[in-house]
Amino acid sequence: MRILGILDTLNGPGGAYDLRKDTSHLLLLEFHRRGHNVYLTDPGGLSVEEGSVFVVCQKISVLEGAPYFDAGRPERKPASDFRLILMRKDPPVDAAYLQATRLLAMAPKGTWVCNHPDALARWNEKLVILQFPRWIPPTIVSAEEPVLKEFARKLGGKIVLKVLTGFGGRGTHLAETDSPFWPQTVTTLTKDGREPLMAQAFLPEIARGDKRIFLFDGKPLGALLRIPAADGFLANPDLGASIRPSALSAKEKRLCADLAPFLRKNGIFFAGIDVIGEKLTEINITSPGMLWEWNEVDGTAHEKAIVDLFERKLRRS
C-alpha cells in the first residue's frame, strides 16, 4: 500500500525536526519494514484543484538512525493514490494547521486520513475532556481574573492554569492566589483577558506520576507512567521527569470504555490520554507521542502491534 505521512517541515525556520525520539518516524519505519510504499510531506504540500486533493511529496526509504529518511525527488500525486494518510503534524493547532485539516477533509472515501481531519479541527485536546465531566478534576475555562481567582479560592488557593493551545507542558503553570506573581501570571496567560484558560484543581497525586494511556480504535493498548522531577510538577521527560512501566487500574479501564464510543464516532483511531490519580486531564489526538519512551521502559517494539492494528483496519475498509 501507499502510505503518506504529514509531518512538520523537516528543516523549517524553527530549526531541524528532531527525529531522535519521534513517534511518527517509528510508525513510518514499521510500515516501510513491511514493504509498504511510504511517502512524506508537510502541510504546505497539500492543494485542491477542481475538487480533488493533491499532494507534493517524496517517496522515502525510512532509516533506523540519522538521517532517518532517504527521500527521492518531489512528485505530485492525487490523495486517491494513498490508502492511508497519517496526519502527524505537531501542535499548536493554528490557522495553518486548521487549513490543512480542511483540505484533508476533501480526500476521497477510499483514502483513510488518521486521525479524522474533522475531529482534529473541532476538538481541542484540553477542552475535549469537558465532554466527560465525571472523569475530570474540578475544571473551569475563563479569561476573567476574578472568576479564576474565586475558583482557586474554593480549592484552597492553588490551581493549575493551562493555555488552550499549549502542548508538551508548554503554557501550563501552577498558580497560587496569595503569590505576588498571580496577577501578572493571569494577565500574561490570558493576553490581557482576551484568551480563556483552562483552570483545574491541583492534583497532589501528580507526585506519583501522570499516566499516558495509548488508545487505538477506542481500546487501550498499554500505558506508561511519567513522574515529575522532585522540584517540579510537570511530567515531561524533557523537563526532567522519569518514566516507568505501568498497567491500567480497573477504574482506568472503565474510563477508557467510556471514551471509546466518542473516539470511534469522531474517527479518532489513535489517542493518547493523560490521567493523574485516575482523573482525565487531556486527550491527545493531533500527533500522540511517547512511543519511543514506551518502548524503552517496556523493552518492546510497540510499533509492530500498532501497525498490525492499522493494517487490520485497512483490510476491513
Short mmCIF file of C-alpha atoms in Angstrom, two decimals:
data_model
loop_
_atom_site.label_atom_id
_atom_site.label_comp_id
_atom_site.label_asym_id
_atom_site.label_seq_id
_atom_site.Cartn_x
_atom_site.Cartn_y
_atom_site.Cartn_z
CA MET A 1 0.00 0.00 0.00
CA ARG A 2 0.99 3.64 -0.38
CA ILE A 3 1.21 5.41 2.99
CA LEU A 4 1.63 9.18 3.32
CA GLY A 5 2.99 10.81 6.45
CA ILE A 6 2.31 14.51 7.00
CA LEU A 7 4.87 15.89 9.46
CA ASP A 8 6.27 19.27 10.34
CA THR A 9 8.77 20.64 7.84
CA LEU A 10 11.98 18.73 8.42
CA ASN A 11 14.14 21.83 8.08
CA GLY A 12 11.90 24.79 8.87
CA PRO A 13 12.53 28.25 10.31
CA GLY A 14 12.40 26.80 13.81
CA GLY A 15 15.33 24.51 13.04
CA ALA A 16 15.66 20.88 12.09
CA TYR A 17 12.86 18.50 13.02
CA ASP A 18 14.07 16.32 15.91
CA LEU A 19 13.60 12.70 14.86
CA ARG A 20 15.71 11.06 17.55
CA LYS A 21 12.68 10.07 19.63
CA ASP A 22 9.85 10.62 17.19
CA THR A 23 6.70 8.50 17.21
CA SER A 24 5.89 9.38 13.59
CA HIS A 25 9.28 8.10 12.45
CA LEU A 26 8.80 4.82 14.31
CA LEU A 27 5.38 4.25 12.73
CA LEU A 28 6.61 5.03 9.22
CA LEU A 29 9.67 2.85 9.83
CA GLU A 30 7.46 -0.14 10.63
CA PHE A 31 5.27 0.44 7.55
CA HIS A 32 8.47 0.60 5.48
CA ARG A 33 9.82 -2.61 7.02
CA ARG A 34 6.64 -4.40 5.91
CA GLY A 35 7.15 -3.41 2.31
CA HIS A 36 4.63 -0.59 2.05
CA ASN A 37 5.50 2.39 -0.15
CA VAL A 38 6.00 5.30 2.25
CA TYR A 39 5.81 8.96 1.22
CA LEU A 40 6.45 12.12 3.20
CA THR A 41 5.18 15.70 3.03
CA ASP A 42 4.27 18.65 5.24
CA PRO A 43 1.01 20.65 5.29
CA GLY A 44 2.36 23.05 2.67
CA GLY A 45 2.36 20.21 0.15
CA LEU A 46 -1.44 19.95 0.11
CA SER A 47 -3.58 21.52 -2.61
CA VAL A 48 -7.05 21.21 -4.16
CA GLU A 49 -7.73 21.51 -7.86
CA GLU A 50 -11.13 21.03 -9.50
CA GLY A 51 -12.41 19.49 -6.28
CA SER A 52 -9.63 16.91 -5.91
CA VAL A 53 -6.88 16.88 -3.28
CA PHE A 54 -3.28 16.66 -4.47
CA VAL A 55 -0.03 16.43 -2.55
CA VAL A 56 3.57 17.26 -3.40
CA CYS A 57 5.51 14.54 -1.64
CA GLN A 58 8.64 12.42 -1.73
CA LYS A 59 8.90 8.65 -1.68
CA ILE A 60 11.20 7.74 1.19
CA SER A 61 13.30 4.92 2.50
CA VAL A 62 12.87 5.04 6.26
CA LEU A 63 16.14 4.51 8.12
CA GLU A 64 16.61 3.41 11.73
CA GLY A 65 19.07 6.19 12.53
CA ALA A 66 20.20 9.57 11.26
CA PRO A 67 19.29 10.96 8.76
CA TYR A 68 16.12 8.83 9.34
CA PHE A 69 14.67 9.44 5.86
CA ASP A 70 16.31 8.95 2.47
CA ALA A 71 14.00 10.97 0.24
CA GLY A 72 13.50 10.75 -3.51
CA ARG A 73 12.62 13.59 -5.84
CA PRO A 74 9.44 15.60 -5.18
CA GLU A 75 6.42 14.42 -7.11
CA ARG A 76 2.79 15.44 -7.28
CA LYS A 77 0.18 12.79 -6.55
CA PRO A 78 -3.58 12.76 -6.04
CA ALA A 79 -4.64 11.88 -2.49
CA SER A 80 -6.56 8.96 -4.01
CA ASP A 81 -3.19 7.24 -4.62
CA PHE A 82 -2.84 6.67 -0.87
CA ARG A 83 -4.69 4.12 1.24
CA LEU A 84 -3.62 5.83 4.47
CA ILE A 85 -2.66 9.40 5.28
CA LEU A 86 -1.17 9.85 8.74
CA MET A 87 -1.75 13.47 9.80
CA ARG A 88 1.10 13.80 12.29
CA LYS A 89 1.94 17.49 12.33
CA ASP A 90 2.61 18.58 15.89
CA PRO A 91 0.54 21.25 17.68
CA PRO A 92 -0.20 24.08 18.03
CA VAL A 93 -3.45 23.85 16.13
CA ASP A 94 -3.04 27.24 14.49
CA ALA A 95 -4.51 28.71 11.29
CA ALA A 96 -2.10 26.76 9.05
CA TYR A 97 -2.93 23.51 10.84
CA LEU A 98 -6.68 24.11 10.51
CA GLN A 99 -6.38 24.87 6.81
CA ALA A 100 -4.57 21.57 6.32
CA THR A 101 -7.38 19.67 8.07
CA ARG A 102 -9.94 21.36 5.82
CA LEU A 103 -8.08 20.27 2.72
CA LEU A 104 -7.66 16.73 4.07
CA ALA A 105 -11.41 16.58 4.78
CA MET A 106 -11.86 16.64 1.00
CA ALA A 107 -9.81 13.45 0.49
CA PRO A 108 -11.72 10.66 -1.31
CA LYS A 109 -13.53 7.97 0.67
CA GLY A 110 -11.03 5.31 -0.34
CA THR A 111 -8.26 7.22 1.47
CA TRP A 112 -8.24 6.92 5.25
CA VAL A 113 -6.98 10.07 6.98
CA CYS A 114 -5.95 9.35 10.57
CA ASN A 115 -7.00 10.95 12.77
CA HIS A 116 -10.10 12.23 11.00
CA PRO A 117 -9.49 15.83 9.93
CA ASP A 118 -12.91 16.98 11.17
CA ALA A 119 -12.01 15.73 14.66
CA LEU A 120 -8.62 17.44 14.55
CA ALA A 121 -10.26 20.74 13.62
CA ARG A 122 -13.13 20.50 16.11
CA TRP A 123 -11.76 19.04 19.30
CA ASN A 124 -9.18 20.99 21.28
CA GLU A 125 -7.08 18.49 23.25
CA LYS A 126 -7.77 20.23 26.53
CA LEU A 127 -11.38 21.33 26.02
CA VAL A 128 -12.44 17.90 24.79
CA ILE A 129 -12.25 16.50 28.32
CA LEU A 130 -15.27 18.65 29.23
CA GLN A 131 -17.33 16.04 27.35
CA PHE A 132 -16.58 13.66 30.25
CA PRO A 133 -17.33 15.62 33.45
CA ARG A 134 -17.48 12.58 35.71
CA TRP A 135 -13.88 11.70 34.92
CA ILE A 136 -12.14 15.06 35.23
CA PRO A 137 -10.89 17.11 38.21
CA PRO A 138 -12.74 20.35 39.09
CA THR A 139 -12.27 22.45 35.96
CA ILE A 140 -13.37 25.79 34.52
CA VAL A 141 -12.48 27.77 31.40
CA SER A 142 -12.32 31.55 31.62
CA ALA A 143 -10.32 34.64 30.69
CA GLU A 144 -11.62 36.65 33.67
CA GLU A 145 -9.15 37.05 36.54
CA PRO A 146 -11.86 37.38 39.26
CA VAL A 147 -13.52 34.18 38.06
CA LEU A 148 -10.22 32.30 38.06
CA LYS A 149 -9.33 33.67 41.47
CA GLU A 150 -12.66 32.66 43.00
CA PHE A 151 -12.30 29.18 41.54
CA ALA A 152 -8.82 28.93 43.06
CA ARG A 153 -10.05 30.25 46.40
CA LYS A 154 -12.63 27.46 46.61
CA LEU A 155 -9.84 24.94 46.05
CA GLY A 156 -7.51 26.29 48.72
CA GLY A 157 -5.80 28.96 46.63
CA LYS A 158 -3.69 26.75 44.37
CA ILE A 159 -4.66 25.68 40.84
CA VAL A 160 -3.14 24.66 37.53
CA LEU A 161 -3.57 27.10 34.64
CA LYS A 162 -3.30 25.81 31.08
CA VAL A 163 -3.08 27.75 27.84
CA LEU A 164 -5.54 26.03 25.50
CA THR A 165 -3.07 25.93 22.61
CA GLY A 166 -0.17 24.68 24.72
CA PHE A 167 1.37 21.23 24.37
CA GLY A 168 4.14 19.19 25.95
CA GLY A 169 3.76 21.14 29.20
CA ARG A 170 4.16 24.50 27.45
CA GLY A 171 1.79 27.11 28.82
CA THR A 172 0.99 25.08 31.96
CA HIS A 173 1.57 26.83 35.29
CA LEU A 174 0.99 26.11 38.95
CA ALA A 175 -0.51 29.33 40.32
CA GLU A 176 -1.36 30.47 43.85
CA THR A 177 -3.67 33.37 44.61
CA ASP A 178 -1.54 34.66 47.50
CA SER A 179 1.57 34.83 45.30
CA PRO A 180 2.71 38.31 44.23
CA PHE A 181 3.03 36.84 40.72
CA TRP A 182 -0.65 35.83 40.47
CA PRO A 183 -1.88 39.00 38.68
CA GLN A 184 1.00 39.00 36.22
CA THR A 185 0.64 35.28 35.52
CA VAL A 186 -3.07 35.54 34.71
CA THR A 187 -2.63 38.71 32.65
CA THR A 188 0.16 37.15 30.61
CA LEU A 189 -1.52 33.79 30.03
CA THR A 190 -4.89 35.32 29.08
CA LYS A 191 -3.21 38.01 26.95
CA ASP A 192 -4.84 40.77 28.98
CA GLY A 193 -8.13 38.91 29.28
CA ARG A 194 -8.55 38.21 25.58
CA GLU A 195 -7.98 34.44 25.59
CA PRO A 196 -9.53 31.94 28.02
CA LEU A 197 -7.50 29.49 30.05
CA MET A 198 -8.34 26.10 31.46
CA ALA A 199 -8.07 26.14 35.25
CA GLN A 200 -8.00 22.85 37.13
CA ALA A 201 -7.67 21.68 40.68
CA PHE A 202 -4.08 20.82 41.56
CA LEU A 203 -3.90 17.05 41.99
CA PRO A 204 -1.27 16.09 44.59
CA GLU A 205 -1.29 12.60 43.07
CA ILE A 206 0.96 14.05 40.37
CA ALA A 207 3.85 13.23 42.72
CA ARG A 208 3.13 9.57 41.92
CA GLY A 209 3.01 10.27 38.21
CA ASP A 210 0.99 11.23 35.15
CA LYS A 211 -0.10 8.13 33.24
CA ARG A 212 -0.16 8.15 29.43
CA ILE A 213 -2.60 5.55 28.10
CA PHE A 214 -2.41 4.61 24.42
CA LEU A 215 -5.79 4.01 22.78
CA PHE A 216 -6.36 2.52 19.33
CA ASP A 217 -9.85 2.29 17.88
CA GLY A 218 -11.16 3.05 21.35
CA LYS A 219 -9.26 0.25 23.09
CA PRO A 220 -6.25 0.63 25.42
CA LEU A 221 -3.07 -0.99 24.16
CA GLY A 222 -0.98 -0.08 27.20
CA ALA A 223 0.43 2.72 29.32
CA LEU A 224 3.50 4.30 30.84
CA LEU A 225 3.99 6.49 33.89
CA ARG A 226 5.78 9.86 33.82
CA ILE A 227 6.97 11.04 37.23
CA PRO A 228 7.93 14.71 37.65
CA ALA A 229 11.33 15.73 38.97
CA ALA A 230 11.44 16.28 42.73
CA ASP A 231 11.30 20.06 42.34
CA GLY A 232 8.63 20.17 39.63
CA PHE A 233 5.04 19.23 38.82
CA LEU A 234 5.24 18.81 35.03
CA ALA A 235 5.53 15.18 33.95
CA ASN A 236 7.53 15.89 30.82
CA PRO A 237 10.72 13.87 30.20
CA ASP A 238 12.26 16.94 28.54
CA LEU A 239 11.84 18.73 31.89
CA GLY A 240 13.46 16.02 33.98
CA ALA A 241 10.55 13.62 34.53
CA SER A 242 11.39 9.94 34.81
CA ILE A 243 9.46 7.18 33.04
CA ARG A 244 8.35 3.83 34.37
CA PRO A 245 6.25 0.92 33.11
CA SER A 246 2.63 0.96 34.15
CA ALA A 247 -0.59 -1.03 33.95
CA LEU A 248 -4.18 0.16 33.95
CA SER A 249 -6.28 0.11 37.10
CA ALA A 250 -9.85 -1.20 36.99
CA LYS A 251 -11.13 2.38 37.14
CA GLU A 252 -8.88 3.45 34.27
CA LYS A 253 -10.23 0.58 32.19
CA ARG A 254 -13.75 1.88 32.84
CA LEU A 255 -12.60 5.36 31.80
CA CYS A 256 -11.29 4.00 28.50
CA ALA A 257 -14.55 2.14 27.92
CA ASP A 258 -16.48 5.39 28.48
CA LEU A 259 -14.28 7.24 25.99
CA ALA A 260 -14.46 4.58 23.28
CA PRO A 261 -17.84 5.47 21.69
CA PHE A 262 -16.84 9.15 21.43
CA LEU A 263 -13.46 8.33 19.89
CA ARG A 264 -14.93 5.93 17.33
CA LYS A 265 -17.80 8.25 16.41
CA ASN A 266 -15.33 11.07 15.71
CA GLY A 267 -12.83 8.99 13.74
CA ILE A 268 -10.12 9.25 16.41
CA PHE A 269 -8.25 5.99 15.85
CA PHE A 270 -5.06 6.89 17.76
CA ALA A 271 -5.33 8.82 21.02
CA GLY A 272 -3.06 9.29 24.00
CA ILE A 273 -4.94 10.18 27.16
CA ASP A 274 -3.31 11.65 30.26
CA VAL A 275 -4.52 10.53 33.67
CA ILE A 276 -3.48 11.77 37.12
CA GLY A 277 -4.87 9.99 40.18
CA GLU A 278 -7.41 8.24 37.89
CA LYS A 279 -8.65 11.67 36.70
CA LEU A 280 -8.66 12.51 32.98
CA THR A 281 -6.66 15.68 32.24
CA GLU A 282 -6.13 15.64 28.44
CA ILE A 283 -6.94 13.68 25.29
CA ASN A 284 -4.09 13.94 22.77
CA ILE A 285 -5.35 13.46 19.22
CA THR A 286 -3.21 15.66 16.94
CA SER A 287 0.00 13.63 16.99
CA PRO A 288 0.06 11.43 20.11
CA GLY A 289 3.62 10.67 21.07
CA MET A 290 5.75 8.89 23.70
CA LEU A 291 6.11 5.69 21.65
CA TRP A 292 9.93 5.70 21.89
CA GLU A 293 9.69 6.11 25.66
CA TRP A 294 7.06 3.38 25.95
CA ASN A 295 9.28 1.02 24.00
CA GLU A 296 12.24 1.90 26.20
CA VAL A 297 10.55 1.20 29.54
CA ASP A 298 8.79 -1.95 28.33
CA GLY A 299 11.64 -3.34 26.22
CA THR A 300 9.10 -3.90 23.44
CA ALA A 301 8.76 -2.59 19.88
CA HIS A 302 5.13 -1.49 20.29
CA GLU A 303 5.03 -0.05 16.75
CA LYS A 304 4.65 -3.63 15.49
CA ALA A 305 1.35 -4.13 17.33
CA ILE A 306 0.23 -0.62 16.35
CA VAL A 307 0.85 -1.16 12.64
CA ASP A 308 -0.93 -4.53 12.94
CA LEU A 309 -3.99 -2.55 14.08
CA PHE A 310 -3.68 -0.09 11.21
CA GLU A 311 -3.38 -2.90 8.66
CA ARG A 312 -6.34 -4.76 10.15
CA LYS A 313 -8.47 -1.62 9.93
CA LEU A 314 -7.40 -1.06 6.32
CA ARG A 315 -8.24 -4.64 5.36
CA ARG A 316 -11.74 -4.23 6.78
CA SER A 317 -12.38 -0.97 4.94
#
